[in-house]
C-alpha cells in the first residue's frame, strides 16, 4: 500500500504550509529522507524529506498550493503500484480560515514598531533530530512476549516504561545495573543535587548571623553528607520500583542486547540468558563519563563524576577540568566544603552553551567565592605525584603546572552503544550516537532510541520527554516532534543558572530582529530578603512580533524560576503577555516580569 506524504506539523501553532517548490517529479525513484518539496509557513521555511523509499506515484498539490497540516500531499509506493487508496485531496486552505493561535502572532506587539514585512528564515524545527513528517508507527505482525521491551532504566527508560504501562502496553524494562534509575538517579541529577543542598545549607548557616540567627561556626560531617545523599538516592530507586509495580512494568535485571528487530537477549549476572520478543524495542542505554587520553582516570587521584560521588572525603585542593554544568556544580560544592578549587575550561567562557552575559556573571560570582577560573586553557598532561596529582595546563603560549589532591575530569559524556546489538538491525552510529527521526525511530521503524544515546542534549528531562513521545507514537497517539528550542537547561551551582530558548547571539544568528531586557536581582525586594541580591533575568524577544525567544536567569532559585519561561515559550507568549501577567509580591518571580517590562523600556523597579 502506498505511503502517504503529509504536510508536516512544523510547530504547535502552525496549521498550514504553502508548497513553494517540488524537488522531484511523478515517476522518480526517491530514497527515505530525500527532500521531496519545499514549504513556507508563518514561521518556518523547510525542505520536507520523504517518509519512505519508493516511486513517487502521485503529487496531489502543486507548487503554490497552501495545504493544511496532516493533509496528504503525495503518495509513494512500489514501481507499477496504483495510487488511489489514500483519501481524496482536500481543497487548498482559504486565507481567511487561519486558526486563532496563528493569527495571534500577527497582532501588533504592545509597542508597535512599524517596519518592512520581512519573513524570518529560521531552521525548520529542532536542530537535532531534524523535523520529519510524523508517519504512523510500524505495526509488526506476529505473536510477541511483549508490546515493548526497553533496554535501560534511566529517566528515559523508566519513564517510557511507566507511560507504556499507562497506555495499556505489555512492557518490560531491562537494566544491567543492580538498581533501576540510571545515571540520573544513581550517579547524576539526584546525588549531585543532594550534595549541592548540603553545600547550600552550610553556606546559609555561615551567614545565619546576617539574619539575626546565632548558630556558631557550622561544621561539616562529610560521612553524614554522603549518608543523606545515599538516603535520597535509595528513596528515589524505591519510588521507581513502586511506579513499575503500579503501572505493570516488568523490571528485568541483566544486560540487554538486540537480537534482530523484534527480540532482546538478556544476560543475567549469573550468565544465564533469555530471549524476549517484542513488537517494539526502545534503546535507552544512556551515557557514561567521557575519557580523555591525557588524563586517564585511576579512580583515586584522577577521577570522573562517578568516582567523586562515592568519595566521602573533602580534598584539600581540586582541579576541575571542564566548566560545563557537571564541572561547575562540583567546583561549587567543593568550594563550599572548603577545598581550594581551580576550574579549567578549554573554551573562552564557563558554561559555554549559555548566553554570553550569563557566563560572564557566573564567572564573576565563582571568582568572588574564591574559585580560581581558567578559561581558554587546555590540559597538556596529568600525572600522579606523591599523594596528589600534577597537572600541566596551557593558556595561549603560557604553560602552568599545578599540584592538587584531586583532578576531576568533567569533559562530557559518551553514548553507550557497545554490545547493544545495533548490528543485528543494520543501524550504524553517527558521531557515536544512534540516529533517529523526529519520532525517535531508528532506520528500523519498530526500534526507537531516546535519551543520552541519541544526539540531543544530555539532560534527564529531555530523555523523559523523548521516551514519552516515542511510546505515544508506538501506541498510535497523535504526537508532535519535540522542539529542542523549548527545553530548559539548568546548572545548580551557586549562583544557579536556568535558561530556555535562544541566547541573544543565537537569536541574531537565526535572523531575528532582537530586543533584550534585563532586571538585576539587586533591585528585587525578595532577593534582598533572602540575602541573595546578585545576578539577573535577561529576556530575548523578537522585535516584530514581540515573541519571547529566550529567557536566561542567573541568581537565586534560577532553576525553579525558569519554569514560567518554559510555559511562555511553549505558548509562544509575547513579552507583553509576560509583563501583564500579575506576579505575586514579594517573589523572585517578579524579576521575570520586570525583565519583560525592561525589554519594552519600562521596568518599574529599576
Ligand atoms: P542513563 O540515565 O544513562 O540510563 C541508562 C541506563 O541504561 C543505565 O542504568 C545503564 O546501566 C543502562 N544500560 C546501558 N546499557 C545497557 C544494556 N546493554 N542492558 C541493560 N541496561 C543497560 N541532567 C539533568 O537534566 N539535570 C541534572 O541536574 C543533571 N545532573 C547531572 C549530574 C551528573 C554528575 C551527571 C553525570 C549527569 C547529570 N545529568 C543531569 C544528565 C542526566 O543524568 C542524563 O542526561 C540522563 O540520565 C540520561 O538519561 P538516559 O535514560 O538516556 O540514560
Coordinates of C-alpha atoms and ligand atoms in Angstrom, one line a residue, residues 150-158 174-177 179-193 252 254-257 283-289 305-306 309 325-326 329-330 413 416-420 450-454 457-464 466 488 490-492, ligand 1:
X150 CA 13.1 -1.1 26.9
X151 CA 16.9 -1.5 27.3
X152 CA 18.0 0.8 30.1
X153 CA 16.1 2.2 33.1
X154 CA 17.4 5.8 33.3
X155 CA 14.9 8.7 33.2
X156 CA 14.4 7.8 29.6
X157 CA 13.8 4.1 30.0
X158 CA 11.9 4.1 33.3
X174 CA 15.9 -4.4 31.1
X175 CA 18.6 -2.9 33.4
X176 CA 22.2 -4.2 33.8
X177 CA 22.9 -2.2 36.9
X179 CA 19.4 -0.9 40.7
X180 CA 16.9 0.9 38.5
X181 CA 17.2 4.6 37.8
X182 CA 20.2 5.1 35.5
X183 CA 22.7 7.9 35.7
X184 CA 20.2 10.5 36.8
X185 CA 19.1 8.7 39.9
X186 CA 22.3 6.8 40.9
X187 CA 25.2 8.9 39.6
X188 CA 23.8 12.2 38.3
X189 CA 21.0 14.6 39.0
X190 CA 19.8 13.2 42.3
X191 CA 23.1 12.6 44.2
X192 CA 24.7 15.8 42.9
X193 CA 21.8 17.9 43.9
X252 CA 14.2 -7.4 34.4
X254 CA 20.5 -8.2 33.1
X255 CA 22.4 -6.9 30.1
X256 CA 20.1 -6.4 27.2
X257 CA 21.2 -6.8 23.6
X283 CA 17.1 1.7 23.2
X284 CA 17.6 3.8 26.3
X285 CA 21.2 2.8 27.2
X286 CA 22.3 6.4 28.1
X287 CA 25.9 7.5 28.5
X288 CA 29.0 7.2 30.7
X289 CA 31.7 9.8 31.6
X305 CA 31.9 12.2 38.3
X306 CA 31.0 8.6 39.1
X309 CA 30.3 10.9 44.1
X325 CA 27.2 22.0 34.2
X326 CA 28.8 19.0 35.8
X329 CA 28.4 22.1 40.1
X330 CA 31.3 20.0 41.6
X413 CA 29.6 12.0 28.3
X416 CA 26.5 3.7 25.3
X417 CA 26.2 1.8 22.1
X418 CA 28.6 -1.0 22.5
X419 CA 27.2 -4.5 22.8
X420 CA 23.6 -3.2 22.3
X450 CA 15.9 8.0 23.2
X451 CA 17.9 10.0 25.8
X452 CA 21.7 10.3 26.0
X453 CA 22.3 7.6 23.4
X454 CA 20.9 9.9 20.7
X457 CA 21.2 17.5 24.8
X458 CA 22.4 15.3 27.7
X459 CA 19.5 16.1 30.1
X460 CA 17.2 13.9 32.1
X461 CA 14.1 15.8 31.3
X462 CA 14.9 15.5 27.6
X463 CA 15.4 11.8 27.9
X464 CA 12.0 11.5 29.6
X466 CA 11.7 11.7 24.2
X488 CA 15.3 24.2 29.7
X490 CA 19.8 24.3 34.4
X491 CA 23.0 24.4 36.4
X492 CA 22.6 24.1 40.2
Ligands
LIG1 P1 21.0 6.9 31.7 O1 20.4 7.7 32.8 O2 22.4 7.0 31.5 O3 20.5 5.4 31.9 C1 20.9 4.4 31.0 C2 20.7 3.1 31.7 O4 20.9 2.1 30.8 C3 21.7 2.9 32.8 O5 21.1 2.5 34.0 C4 22.6 1.7 32.3 O6 23.1 0.9 33.3 C5 21.6 1.0 31.4 N1 22.2 0.2 30.3 C6 23.2 0.6 29.5 N2 23.4 -0.4 28.6 C7 22.6 -1.4 28.9 C8 22.4 -2.7 28.4 N3 23.0 -3.1 27.3 N4 21.5 -3.5 29.0 C9 20.8 -3.1 30.1 N5 20.9 -1.9 30.6 C10 21.8 -1.0 30.0 N6 20.5 16.0 33.8 C11 19.5 16.9 34.2 O7 18.5 17.0 33.5 N7 19.6 17.6 35.4 C12 20.7 17.4 36.2 O8 20.7 18.1 37.2 C13 21.7 16.6 35.8 N8 22.8 16.4 36.6 C14 23.8 15.5 36.2 C15 24.9 15.3 37.0 C16 25.9 14.5 36.7 C17 27.1 14.3 37.6 C18 25.8 13.7 35.5 C19 26.8 12.7 35.1 C20 24.7 13.9 34.7 C21 23.7 14.8 35.0 N9 22.5 15.0 34.2 C22 21.6 15.9 34.6 C23 22.4 14.2 32.9 C24 21.4 13.1 33.1 O9 21.8 12.3 34.2 C25 21.3 12.3 31.8 O10 21.0 13.1 30.8 C26 20.2 11.2 31.9 O11 20.4 10.3 33.0 C27 20.1 10.4 30.6 O12 19.1 9.5 30.8 P2 19.0 8.2 29.9 O13 17.8 7.4 30.3 O14 19.2 8.5 28.5 O15 20.3 7.3 30.3

